[in-house]
Amino acid sequence: GENVEQHPSTLSVQEGDSAVIKCTYSDSASNYFPWYKQELGKGPQLIIDIRSNVGEKKDQRIAVTLNKTAKHFSLHITETQPEDSAVYFCAAVRGDTGRRALTFGSGTRLQVQP
Amino acid sequence: NAGVTQTPKFQVLKTGQSMTLQCAQDMNHEYMSWYRQDPGMGLRLIHYSVGAGITDQGEVPNGYNVSRSTTEDFPLRLLSAAPSQTSVYFCASSFQGRVNTGELFFGEGSRLTVL
C-alpha cells in the first residue's frame, strides 16, 4: 500500500519568514496530493491540493509543488503569520480506488513566532 | 449547516468497557469514515462507508465496529476498550467523487482515554 513520509515533525519560524514542509510517497499510481491544516482543538481542514499532472499550484501565500519523478511534494507558506501556527498534514490519494483513498503523513507542527 | 458533528468530545473509559462514538453529517455525503490520530503517526483510517448498508475496513480496524443504517449517521463502537485505543478520533465525510481527489470534511474530534 501507499506510504507517505513527512518532514520535519516540528518547524519554528519568525513571523514574515517562509516555511516549507516536505513529503514523499511510495505509490506511483497516486494522483492527488491534498494538504490539510489542523488548528488546536479542531479537525483537519483542506487548504490546497495538487494533481499529478501539475507541477505547481498557488493560492495567495500558499503554494504546493510536485515532483512526480522523485515522488515528492512540498507545501510552501510565504510571509508567515501567527495564525498560520497549526499542524499540517500531507496526503496522497490513489483516485481509482474510490474507497480507502487517502494516506496521510505524520504531520508537521508549525509555530510562527511573533 | 452543522457539517460533521461528533459526540462526545471527551470520554474516559476503564479497560473492558464498551462505548459508541457518534457521528452525524447534514451534507448528504455518501462517504463517511473514522480516523484515529496518534502522536507521530498522523491520521489512520479505521473503517469507512460508501453508503447506507455498506461498510469496509481501513488500515486499523481491530477492536472497532461500525454500521451505516442511514446516510447521515456513522457510529463507531468499541466493544471492549483497551489502553491502546486511547486516541483522538475523527469522523470525516465527503461526496464519493470528491474522496477520490482527497477532499474530506472532518468533525472536531472525540478524545478518548482508556485507563
JSON list of C-alpha atoms in Angstrom, two decimals:
[
{"chain": "A", "resi": 1, "resn": "GLY", "atom": "CA", "xyz": [0.00, 0.00, 0.00]},
{"chain": "A", "resi": 2, "resn": "GLU", "atom": "CA", "xyz": [0.84, 3.67, -0.09]},
{"chain": "A", "resi": 3, "resn": "ASN", "atom": "CA", "xyz": [3.34, 5.11, 2.41]},
{"chain": "A", "resi": 4, "resn": "VAL", "atom": "CA", "xyz": [3.68, 8.86, 2.96]},
{"chain": "A", "resi": 5, "resn": "GLU", "atom": "CA", "xyz": [6.59, 10.32, 4.90]},
{"chain": "A", "resi": 6, "resn": "GLN", "atom": "CA", "xyz": [6.53, 13.93, 6.10]},
{"chain": "A", "resi": 7, "resn": "HIS", "atom": "CA", "xyz": [9.32, 16.19, 7.37]},
{"chain": "A", "resi": 8, "resn": "PRO", "atom": "CA", "xyz": [10.02, 18.00, 9.58]},
{"chain": "A", "resi": 9, "resn": "SER", "atom": "CA", "xyz": [7.85, 16.95, 12.50]},
{"chain": "A", "resi": 10, "resn": "THR", "atom": "CA", "xyz": [8.17, 20.42, 14.06]},
{"chain": "A", "resi": 11, "resn": "LEU", "atom": "CA", "xyz": [9.06, 23.75, 12.48]},
{"chain": "A", "resi": 12, "resn": "SER", "atom": "CA", "xyz": [9.51, 27.11, 14.16]},
{"chain": "A", "resi": 13, "resn": "VAL", "atom": "CA", "xyz": [9.83, 30.29, 12.08]},
{"chain": "A", "resi": 14, "resn": "GLN", "atom": "CA", "xyz": [9.74, 34.02, 12.73]},
{"chain": "A", "resi": 15, "resn": "GLU", "atom": "CA", "xyz": [6.73, 35.96, 11.55]},
{"chain": "A", "resi": 16, "resn": "GLY", "atom": "CA", "xyz": [7.27, 37.05, 7.98]},
{"chain": "A", "resi": 17, "resn": "ASP", "atom": "CA", "xyz": [9.66, 34.21, 7.13]},
{"chain": "A", "resi": 18, "resn": "SER", "atom": "CA", "xyz": [8.83, 31.33, 4.79]},
{"chain": "A", "resi": 19, "resn": "ALA", "atom": "CA", "xyz": [8.05, 27.77, 5.85]},
{"chain": "A", "resi": 20, "resn": "VAL", "atom": "CA", "xyz": [8.50, 24.61, 3.80]},
{"chain": "A", "resi": 21, "resn": "ILE", "atom": "CA", "xyz": [7.12, 21.17, 4.60]},
{"chain": "A", "resi": 22, "resn": "LYS", "atom": "CA", "xyz": [8.14, 18.18, 2.53]},
{"chain": "A", "resi": 23, "resn": "CYS", "atom": "CA", "xyz": [6.51, 14.82, 1.83]},
{"chain": "A", "resi": 24, "resn": "THR", "atom": "CA", "xyz": [7.44, 11.73, -0.13]},
{"chain": "A", "resi": 25, "resn": "TYR", "atom": "CA", "xyz": [5.14, 8.97, -1.32]},
{"chain": "A", "resi": 26, "resn": "SER", "atom": "CA", "xyz": [5.71, 5.43, -2.50]},
{"chain": "A", "resi": 27, "resn": "ASP", "atom": "CA", "xyz": [2.84, 4.51, -4.83]},
{"chain": "A", "resi": 28, "resn": "SER", "atom": "CA", "xyz": [3.41, 5.83, -8.33]},
{"chain": "A", "resi": 29, "resn": "ALA", "atom": "CA", "xyz": [-0.32, 5.39, -9.01]},
{"chain": "A", "resi": 30, "resn": "SER", "atom": "CA", "xyz": [-1.22, 8.14, -6.50]},
{"chain": "A", "resi": 31, "resn": "ASN", "atom": "CA", "xyz": [-2.52, 11.11, -8.45]},
{"chain": "A", "resi": 32, "resn": "TYR", "atom": "CA", "xyz": [-3.89, 13.68, -5.99]},
{"chain": "A", "resi": 33, "resn": "PHE", "atom": "CA", "xyz": [-1.96, 15.30, -3.16]},
{"chain": "A", "resi": 34, "resn": "PRO", "atom": "CA", "xyz": [-4.02, 17.34, -0.68]},
{"chain": "A", "resi": 35, "resn": "TRP", "atom": "CA", "xyz": [-2.75, 19.34, 2.28]},
{"chain": "A", "resi": 36, "resn": "TYR", "atom": "CA", "xyz": [-4.71, 19.74, 5.49]},
{"chain": "A", "resi": 37, "resn": "LYS", "atom": "CA", "xyz": [-4.36, 22.28, 8.30]},
{"chain": "A", "resi": 38, "resn": "GLN", "atom": "CA", "xyz": [-5.40, 21.37, 11.82]},
{"chain": "A", "resi": 39, "resn": "GLU", "atom": "CA", "xyz": [-5.80, 24.17, 14.33]},
{"chain": "A", "resi": 40, "resn": "LEU", "atom": "CA", "xyz": [-5.74, 23.46, 18.05]},
{"chain": "A", "resi": 41, "resn": "GLY", "atom": "CA", "xyz": [-8.83, 21.57, 19.16]},
{"chain": "A", "resi": 42, "resn": "LYS", "atom": "CA", "xyz": [-10.24, 21.35, 15.65]},
{"chain": "A", "resi": 43, "resn": "GLY", "atom": "CA", "xyz": [-10.48, 18.78, 12.91]},
{"chain": "A", "resi": 44, "resn": "PRO", "atom": "CA", "xyz": [-8.20, 18.96, 9.84]},
{"chain": "A", "resi": 45, "resn": "GLN", "atom": "CA", "xyz": [-9.33, 21.23, 7.04]},
{"chain": "A", "resi": 46, "resn": "LEU", "atom": "CA", "xyz": [-8.32, 21.01, 3.40]},
{"chain": "A", "resi": 47, "resn": "ILE", "atom": "CA", "xyz": [-6.29, 24.08, 2.39]},
{"chain": "A", "resi": 48, "resn": "ILE", "atom": "CA", "xyz": [-4.88, 23.22, -1.03]},
{"chain": "A", "resi": 49, "resn": "ASP", "atom": "CA", "xyz": [-4.27, 20.25, -3.28]},
{"chain": "A", "resi": 50, "resn": "ILE", "atom": "CA", "xyz": [-2.37, 19.40, -6.43]},
{"chain": "A", "resi": 51, "resn": "ARG", "atom": "CA", "xyz": [-2.98, 16.91, -9.16]},
{"chain": "A", "resi": 52, "resn": "SER", "atom": "CA", "xyz": [-0.26, 14.68, -10.56]},
{"chain": "A", "resi": 53, "resn": "ASN", "atom": "CA", "xyz": [-0.24, 16.34, -13.97]},
{"chain": "A", "resi": 54, "resn": "VAL", "atom": "CA", "xyz": [0.52, 19.75, -12.44]},
{"chain": "A", "resi": 55, "resn": "GLY", "atom": "CA", "xyz": [3.93, 20.81, -11.16]},
{"chain": "A", "resi": 56, "resn": "GLU", "atom": "CA", "xyz": [2.95, 23.79, -9.03]},
{"chain": "A", "resi": 57, "resn": "LYS", "atom": "CA", "xyz": [-0.17, 25.46, -7.67]},
{"chain": "A", "resi": 58, "resn": "LYS", "atom": "CA", "xyz": [-0.52, 28.72, -5.75]},
{"chain": "A", "resi": 59, "resn": "ASP", "atom": "CA", "xyz": [-3.23, 30.24, -3.61]},
{"chain": "A", "resi": 60, "resn": "GLN", "atom": "CA", "xyz": [-2.23, 33.59, -2.13]},
{"chain": "A", "resi": 61, "resn": "ARG", "atom": "CA", "xyz": [0.58, 32.88, 0.38]},
{"chain": "A", "resi": 62, "resn": "ILE", "atom": "CA", "xyz": [0.41, 29.12, -0.03]},
{"chain": "A", "resi": 63, "resn": "ALA", "atom": "CA", "xyz": [1.96, 27.08, -2.83]},
{"chain": "A", "resi": 64, "resn": "VAL", "atom": "CA", "xyz": [2.42, 23.40, -3.45]},
{"chain": "A", "resi": 65, "resn": "THR", "atom": "CA", "xyz": [4.97, 21.78, -5.74]},
{"chain": "A", "resi": 66, "resn": "LEU", "atom": "CA", "xyz": [5.09, 18.24, -7.03]},
{"chain": "A", "resi": 67, "resn": "ASN", "atom": "CA", "xyz": [7.96, 16.25, -8.48]},
{"chain": "A", "resi": 68, "resn": "LYS", "atom": "CA", "xyz": [6.29, 13.13, -9.84]},
{"chain": "A", "resi": 69, "resn": "THR", "atom": "CA", "xyz": [9.55, 11.53, -10.95]},
{"chain": "A", "resi": 70, "resn": "ALA", "atom": "CA", "xyz": [11.09, 11.79, -7.50]},
{"chain": "A", "resi": 71, "resn": "LYS", "atom": "CA", "xyz": [7.74, 11.14, -5.77]},
{"chain": "A", "resi": 72, "resn": "HIS", "atom": "CA", "xyz": [7.89, 14.12, -3.51]},
{"chain": "A", "resi": 73, "resn": "PHE", "atom": "CA", "xyz": [5.73, 17.17, -2.95]},
{"chain": "A", "resi": 74, "resn": "SER", "atom": "CA", "xyz": [6.04, 20.24, -0.76]},
{"chain": "A", "resi": 75, "resn": "LEU", "atom": "CA", "xyz": [3.98, 22.94, 0.90]},
{"chain": "A", "resi": 76, "resn": "HIS", "atom": "CA", "xyz": [5.39, 26.48, 0.87]},
{"chain": "A", "resi": 77, "resn": "ILE", "atom": "CA", "xyz": [3.98, 29.23, 3.07]},
{"chain": "A", "resi": 78, "resn": "THR", "atom": "CA", "xyz": [5.37, 32.72, 2.46]},
{"chain": "A", "resi": 79, "resn": "GLU", "atom": "CA", "xyz": [5.15, 35.76, 4.74]},
{"chain": "A", "resi": 80, "resn": "THR", "atom": "CA", "xyz": [4.07, 33.59, 7.65]},
{"chain": "A", "resi": 81, "resn": "GLN", "atom": "CA", "xyz": [1.66, 35.00, 10.22]},
{"chain": "A", "resi": 82, "resn": "PRO", "atom": "CA", "xyz": [0.83, 33.82, 13.76]},
{"chain": "A", "resi": 83, "resn": "GLU", "atom": "CA", "xyz": [-2.48, 32.42, 12.52]},
{"chain": "A", "resi": 84, "resn": "ASP", "atom": "CA", "xyz": [-0.51, 30.00, 10.32]},
{"chain": "A", "resi": 85, "resn": "SER", "atom": "CA", "xyz": [0.51, 28.19, 13.51]},
{"chain": "A", "resi": 86, "resn": "ALA", "atom": "CA", "xyz": [-1.09, 24.75, 13.30]},
{"chain": "A", "resi": 87, "resn": "VAL", "atom": "CA", "xyz": [-0.39, 21.12, 12.45]},
{"chain": "A", "resi": 88, "resn": "TYR", "atom": "CA", "xyz": [-0.16, 20.46, 8.73]},
{"chain": "A", "resi": 89, "resn": "PHE", "atom": "CA", "xyz": [-0.76, 17.06, 7.12]},
{"chain": "A", "resi": 90, "resn": "CYS", "atom": "CA", "xyz": [0.09, 15.99, 3.61]},
{"chain": "A", "resi": 91, "resn": "ALA", "atom": "CA", "xyz": [-1.73, 13.11, 1.97]},
{"chain": "A", "resi": 92, "resn": "ALA", "atom": "CA", "xyz": [-1.61, 11.02, -1.17]},
{"chain": "A", "resi": 93, "resn": "VAL", "atom": "CA", "xyz": [-4.68, 9.76, -2.97]},
{"chain": "A", "resi": 94, "resn": "ARG", "atom": "CA", "xyz": [-4.98, 6.98, -5.46]},
{"chain": "A", "resi": 95, "resn": "GLY", "atom": "CA", "xyz": [-8.09, 8.17, -7.21]},
{"chain": "A", "resi": 96, "resn": "ASP", "atom": "CA", "xyz": [-9.00, 4.87, -8.83]},
{"chain": "A", "resi": 97, "resn": "THR", "atom": "CA", "xyz": [-9.64, 3.06, -5.54]},
{"chain": "A", "resi": 98, "resn": "GLY", "atom": "CA", "xyz": [-12.74, 5.09, -4.74]},
{"chain": "A", "resi": 99, "resn": "ARG", "atom": "CA", "xyz": [-12.75, 3.77, -1.23]},
{"chain": "A", "resi": 100, "resn": "ARG", "atom": "CA", "xyz": [-9.72, 3.75, 1.01]},
{"chain": "A", "resi": 101, "resn": "ALA", "atom": "CA", "xyz": [-8.47, 6.83, -0.77]},
{"chain": "A", "resi": 102, "resn": "LEU", "atom": "CA", "xyz": [-6.22, 8.96, 1.46]},
{"chain": "A", "resi": 103, "resn": "THR", "atom": "CA", "xyz": [-2.95, 8.05, 3.11]},
{"chain": "A", "resi": 104, "resn": "PHE", "atom": "CA", "xyz": [-1.75, 10.77, 5.46]},
{"chain": "A", "resi": 105, "resn": "GLY", "atom": "CA", "xyz": [1.71, 11.81, 6.51]},
{"chain": "A", "resi": 106, "resn": "SER", "atom": "CA", "xyz": [2.59, 12.02, 10.20]},
{"chain": "A", "resi": 107, "resn": "GLY", "atom": "CA", "xyz": [2.09, 15.79, 10.44]},
{"chain": "A", "resi": 108, "resn": "THR", "atom": "CA", "xyz": [4.22, 18.91, 10.95]},
{"chain": "A", "resi": 109, "resn": "ARG", "atom": "CA", "xyz": [3.64, 21.26, 13.86]},
{"chain": "A", "resi": 110, "resn": "LEU", "atom": "CA", "xyz": [4.36, 24.79, 12.61]},
{"chain": "A", "resi": 111, "resn": "GLN", "atom": "CA", "xyz": [4.94, 27.53, 15.16]},
{"chain": "A", "resi": 112, "resn": "VAL", "atom": "CA", "xyz": [5.16, 31.10, 13.91]},
{"chain": "A", "resi": 113, "resn": "GLN", "atom": "CA", "xyz": [6.87, 33.33, 16.45]},
{"chain": "A", "resi": 114, "resn": "PRO", "atom": "CA", "xyz": [5.58, 36.93, 16.51]},
{"chain": "B", "resi": 1, "resn": "ASN", "atom": "CA", "xyz": [-25.39, 23.55, 8.05]},
{"chain": "B", "resi": 2, "resn": "ALA", "atom": "CA", "xyz": [-23.79, 21.96, 11.08]},
{"chain": "B", "resi": 3, "resn": "GLY", "atom": "CA", "xyz": [-21.35, 19.95, 8.92]},
{"chain": "B", "resi": 4, "resn": "VAL", "atom": "CA", "xyz": [-19.90, 16.89, 10.69]},
{"chain": "B", "resi": 5, "resn": "THR", "atom": "CA", "xyz": [-20.92, 16.58, 14.33]},
{"chain": "B", "resi": 6, "resn": "GLN", "atom": "CA", "xyz": [-19.17, 14.23, 16.75]},
{"chain": "B", "resi": 7, "resn": "THR", "atom": "CA", "xyz": [-20.22, 13.32, 20.27]},
{"chain": "B", "resi": 8, "resn": "PRO", "atom": "CA", "xyz": [-18.93, 13.09, 22.90]},
{"chain": "B", "resi": 9, "resn": "LYS", "atom": "CA", "xyz": [-15.93, 15.43, 22.72]},
{"chain": "B", "resi": 10, "resn": "PHE", "atom": "CA", "xyz": [-14.23, 13.78, 25.69]},
{"chain": "B", "resi": 11, "resn": "GLN", "atom": "CA", "xyz": [-14.65, 10.34, 27.27]},
{"chain": "B", "resi": 12, "resn": "VAL", "atom": "CA", "xyz": [-12.77, 8.34, 29.87]},
{"chain": "B", "resi": 13, "resn": "LEU", "atom": "CA", "xyz": [-13.28, 4.58, 29.96]},
{"chain": "B", "resi": 14, "resn": "LYS", "atom": "CA", "xyz": [-11.97, 1.71, 32.02]},
{"chain": "B", "resi": 15, "resn": "THR", "atom": "CA", "xyz": [-10.39, -1.25, 30.30]},
{"chain": "B", "resi": 16, "resn": "GLY", "atom": "CA", "xyz": [-13.08, -3.65, 29.10]},
{"chain": "B", "resi": 17, "resn": "GLN", "atom": "CA", "xyz": [-15.88, -1.13, 28.97]},
{"chain": "B", "resi": 18, "resn": "SER", "atom": "CA", "xyz": [-17.81, -0.52, 25.77]},
{"chain": "B", "resi": 19, "resn": "MET", "atom": "CA", "xyz": [-18.96, 2.71, 24.21]},
{"chain": "B", "resi": 20, "resn": "THR", "atom": "CA", "xyz": [-20.13, 4.30, 20.99]},
{"chain": "B", "resi": 21, "resn": "LEU", "atom": "CA", "xyz": [-18.76, 7.43, 19.37]},
{"chain": "B", "resi": 22, "resn": "GLN", "atom": "CA", "xyz": [-21.46, 9.18, 17.41]},
{"chain": "B", "resi": 23, "resn": "CYS", "atom": "CA", "xyz": [-21.00, 10.92, 14.05]},
{"chain": "B", "resi": 24, "resn": "ALA", "atom": "CA", "xyz": [-23.65, 12.75, 12.05]},
{"chain": "B", "resi": 25, "resn": "GLN", "atom": "CA", "xyz": [-23.41, 14.84, 8.89]},
{"chain": "B", "resi": 26, "resn": "ASP", "atom": "CA", "xyz": [-26.03, 17.00, 7.22]},
{"chain": "B", "resi": 27, "resn": "MET", "atom": "CA", "xyz": [-24.36, 17.45, 3.83]},
{"chain": "B", "resi": 28, "resn": "ASN", "atom": "CA", "xyz": [-25.90, 14.37, 2.17]},
{"chain": "B", "resi": 29, "resn": "HIS", "atom": "CA", "xyz": [-22.44, 12.83, 1.75]},
{"chain": "B", "resi": 30, "resn": "GLU", "atom": "CA", "xyz": [-22.29, 9.25, 0.57]},
{"chain": "B", "resi": 31, "resn": "TYR", "atom": "CA", "xyz": [-18.86, 8.59, 2.04]},
{"chain": "B", "resi": 32, "resn": "MET", "atom": "CA", "xyz": [-18.19, 8.56, 5.78]},
{"chain": "B", "resi": 33, "resn": "SER", "atom": "CA", "xyz": [-15.15, 7.38, 7.65]},
{"chain": "B", "resi": 34, "resn": "TRP", "atom": "CA", "xyz": [-13.45, 7.16, 11.02]},
{"chain": "B", "resi": 35, "resn": "TYR", "atom": "CA", "xyz": [-9.79, 8.01, 11.64]},
{"chain": "B", "resi": 36, "resn": "ARG", "atom": "CA", "xyz": [-7.67, 7.88, 14.75]},
{"chain": "B", "resi": 37, "resn": "GLN", "atom": "CA", "xyz": [-4.92, 10.39, 15.41]},
{"chain": "B", "resi": 38, "resn": "ASP", "atom": "CA", "xyz": [-1.91, 9.43, 17.49]},
{"chain": "B", "resi": 39, "resn": "PRO", "atom": "CA", "xyz": [1.25, 11.46, 18.10]},
{"chain": "B", "resi": 40, "resn": "GLY", "atom": "CA", "xyz": [3.80, 10.99, 15.33]},
{"chain": "B", "resi": 41, "resn": "MET", "atom": "CA", "xyz": [1.51, 8.68, 13.36]},
{"chain": "B", "resi": 42, "resn": "GLY", "atom": "CA", "xyz": [-0.76, 11.04, 11.52]},
{"chain": "B", "resi": 43, "resn": "LEU", "atom": "CA", "xyz": [-4.31, 10.00, 10.73]},
{"chain": "B", "resi": 44, "resn": "ARG", "atom": "CA", "xyz": [-5.06, 6.31, 10.26]},
{"chain": "B", "resi": 45, "resn": "LEU", "atom": "CA", "xyz": [-8.26, 5.01, 8.71]},
{"chain": "B", "resi": 46, "resn": "ILE", "atom": "CA", "xyz": [-10.30, 2.67, 10.92]},
{"chain": "B", "resi": 47, "resn": "HIS", "atom": "CA", "xyz": [-13.48, 1.99, 8.94]},
{"chain": "B", "resi": 48, "resn": "TYR", "atom": "CA", "xyz": [-15.35, 3.66, 6.14]},
{"chain": "B", "resi": 49, "resn": "SER", "atom": "CA", "xyz": [-18.70, 3.53, 4.35]},
{"chain": "B", "resi": 50, "resn": "VAL", "atom": "CA", "xyz": [-19.71, 4.47, 0.82]},
{"chain": "B", "resi": 51, "resn": "GLY", "atom": "CA", "xyz": [-23.43, 4.44, 1.54]},
{"chain": "B", "resi": 52, "resn": "ALA", "atom": "CA", "xyz": [-26.18, 3.15, 3.80]},
{"chain": "B", "resi": 53, "resn": "GLY", "atom": "CA", "xyz": [-25.74, -0.54, 4.48]},
{"chain": "B", "resi": 54, "resn": "ILE", "atom": "CA", "xyz": [-22.16, -0.64, 3.14]},
{"chain": "B", "resi": 55, "resn": "THR", "atom": "CA", "xyz": [-19.09, -0.61, 5.37]},
{"chain": "B", "resi": 56, "resn": "ASP", "atom": "CA", "xyz": [-15.50, -1.75, 4.95]},
{"chain": "B", "resi": 57, "resn": "GLN", "atom": "CA", "xyz": [-12.28, -1.94, 6.92]},
{"chain": "B", "resi": 58, "resn": "GLY", "atom": "CA", "xyz": [-9.50, 0.58, 6.79]},
{"chain": "B", "resi": 59, "resn": "GLU", "atom": "CA", "xyz": [-5.92, 0.35, 7.96]},
{"chain": "B", "resi": 60, "resn": "VAL", "atom": "CA", "xyz": [-6.52, -0.28, 11.70]},
{"chain": "B", "resi": 61, "resn": "PRO", "atom": "CA", "xyz": [-9.98, -1.89, 12.15]},
{"chain": "B", "resi": 62, "resn": "ASN", "atom": "CA", "xyz": [-9.29, -4.31, 15.02]},
{"chain": "B", "resi": 63, "resn": "GLY", "atom": "CA", "xyz": [-11.31, -3.60, 18.14]},
{"chain": "B", "resi": 64, "resn": "TYR", "atom": "CA", "xyz": [-13.84, -1.39, 16.38]},
{"chain": "B", "resi": 65, "resn": "ASN", "atom": "CA", "xyz": [-17.24, -1.99, 14.80]},
{"chain": "B", "resi": 66, "resn": "VAL", "atom": "CA", "xyz": [-19.31, 0.28, 12.58]},
{"chain": "B", "resi": 67, "resn": "SER", "atom": "CA", "xyz": [-22.70, 0.29, 10.93]},
{"chain": "B", "resi": 68, "resn": "ARG", "atom": "CA", "xyz": [-24.42, 2.64, 8.48]},
{"chain": "B", "resi": 69, "resn": "SER", "atom": "CA", "xyz": [-28.19, 2.44, 8.72]},
{"chain": "B", "resi": 70, "resn": "THR", "atom": "CA", "xyz": [-28.80, 5.96, 7.38]},
{"chain": "B", "resi": 71, "resn": "THR", "atom": "CA", "xyz": [-26.93, 8.35, 5.10]},
{"chain": "B", "resi": 72, "resn": "GLU", "atom": "CA", "xyz": [-26.50, 10.82, 7.96]},
{"chain": "B", "resi": 73, "resn": "ASP", "atom": "CA", "xyz": [-25.09, 8.66, 10.78]},
{"chain": "B", "resi": 74, "resn": "PHE", "atom": "CA", "xyz": [-21.98, 6.53, 11.16]},
{"chain": "B", "resi": 75, "resn": "PRO", "atom": "CA", "xyz": [-21.36, 5.40, 14.76]},
{"chain": "B", "resi": 76, "resn": "LEU", "atom": "CA", "xyz": [-18.09, 3.79, 15.87]},
{"chain": "B", "resi": 77, "resn": "ARG", "atom": "CA", "xyz": [-18.34, 1.12, 18.55]},
{"chain": "B", "resi": 78, "resn": "LEU", "atom": "CA", "xyz": [-15.64, -0.05, 20.92]},
{"chain": "B", "resi": 79, "resn": "LEU", "atom": "CA", "xyz": [-16.80, -3.41, 22.26]},
{"chain": "B", "resi": 80, "resn": "SER", "atom": "CA", "xyz": [-14.10, -3.91, 24.93]},
{"chain": "B", "resi": 81, "resn": "ALA", "atom": "CA", "xyz": [-11.89, -0.87, 25.33]},
{"chain": "B", "resi": 82, "resn": "ALA", "atom": "CA", "xyz": [-8.12, -1.29, 25.70]},
{"chain": "B", "resi": 83, "resn": "PRO", "atom": "CA", "xyz": [-5.46, 1.28, 26.69]},
{"chain": "B", "resi": 84, "resn": "SER", "atom": "CA", "xyz": [-4.09, 1.05, 23.12]},
{"chain": "B", "resi": 85, "resn": "GLN", "atom": "CA", "xyz": [-7.32, 2.66, 21.97]},
{"chain": "B", "resi": 86, "resn": "THR", "atom": "CA", "xyz": [-6.52, 5.88, 23.81]},
{"chain": "B", "resi": 87, "resn": "SER", "atom": "CA", "xyz": [-6.52, 8.38, 20.97]},
{"chain": "B", "resi": 88, "resn": "VAL", "atom": "CA", "xyz": [-8.31, 11.26, 19.29]},
{"chain": "B", "resi": 89, "resn": "TYR", "atom": "CA", "xyz": [-10.96, 10.02, 16.89]},
{"chain": "B", "resi": 90, "resn": "PHE", "atom": "CA", "xyz": [-12.15, 11.95, 13.86]},
{"chain": "B", "resi": 91, "resn": "CYS", "atom": "CA", "xyz": [-15.16, 11.34, 11.69]},
{"chain": "B", "resi": 92, "resn": "ALA", "atom": "CA", "xyz": [-14.88, 12.58, 8.11]},
{"chain": "B", "resi": 93, "resn": "SER", "atom": "CA", "xyz": [-17.31, 12.64, 5.21]},
{"chain": "B", "resi": 94, "resn": "SER", "atom": "CA", "xyz": [-17.45, 13.62, 1.56]},
{"chain": "B", "resi": 95, "resn": "PHE", "atom": "CA", "xyz": [-19.17, 13.08, -1.74]},
{"chain": "B", "resi": 96, "resn": "GLN", "atom": "CA", "xyz": [-17.85, 9.88, -3.28]},
{"chain": "B", "resi": 97, "resn": "GLY", "atom": "CA", "xyz": [-16.37, 11.66, -6.26]},
{"chain": "B", "resi": 98, "resn": "ARG", "atom": "CA", "xyz": [-14.57, 14.17, -4.07]},
{"chain": "B", "resi": 99, "resn": "VAL", "atom": "CA", "xyz": [-12.99, 11.46, -1.91]},
{"chain": "B", "resi": 100, "resn": "ASN", "atom": "CA", "xyz": [-11.10, 10.35, -5.00]},
{"chain": "B", "resi": 101, "resn": "THR", "atom": "CA", "xyz": [-9.49, 13.80, -5.18]},
{"chain": "B", "resi": 102, "resn": "GLY", "atom": "CA", "xyz": [-8.68, 13.89, -1.46]},
{"chain": "B", "resi": 103, "resn": "GLU", "atom": "CA", "xyz": [-11.39, 16.20, -0.15]},
{"chain": "B", "resi": 104, "resn": "LEU", "atom": "CA", "xyz": [-12.75, 15.25, 3.26]},
{"chain": "B", "resi": 105, "resn": "PHE", "atom": "CA", "xyz": [-14.78, 17.23, 5.78]},
{"chain": "B", "resi": 106, "resn": "PHE", "atom": "CA", "xyz": [-13.76, 16.45, 9.35]},
{"chain": "B", "resi": 107, "resn": "GLY", "atom": "CA", "xyz": [-15.57, 16.74, 12.63]},
{"chain": "B", "resi": 108, "resn": "GLU", "atom": "CA", "xyz": [-13.90, 18.37, 15.62]},
{"chain": "B", "resi": 109, "resn": "GLY", "atom": "CA", "xyz": [-12.79, 15.10, 17.16]},
{"chain": "B", "resi": 110, "resn": "SER", "atom": "CA", "xyz": [-13.50, 12.93, 20.19]},
{"chain": "B", "resi": 111, "resn": "ARG", "atom": "CA", "xyz": [-10.72, 12.47, 22.73]},
{"chain": "B", "resi": 112, "resn": "LEU", "atom": "CA", "xyz": [-10.89, 9.01, 24.32]},
{"chain": "B", "resi": 113, "resn": "THR", "atom": "CA", "xyz": [-8.81, 7.87, 27.28]},
{"chain": "B", "resi": 114, "resn": "VAL", "atom": "CA", "xyz": [-8.84, 4.22, 28.35]},
{"chain": "B", "resi": 115, "resn": "LEU", "atom": "CA", "xyz": [-7.46, 3.56, 31.81]}
]
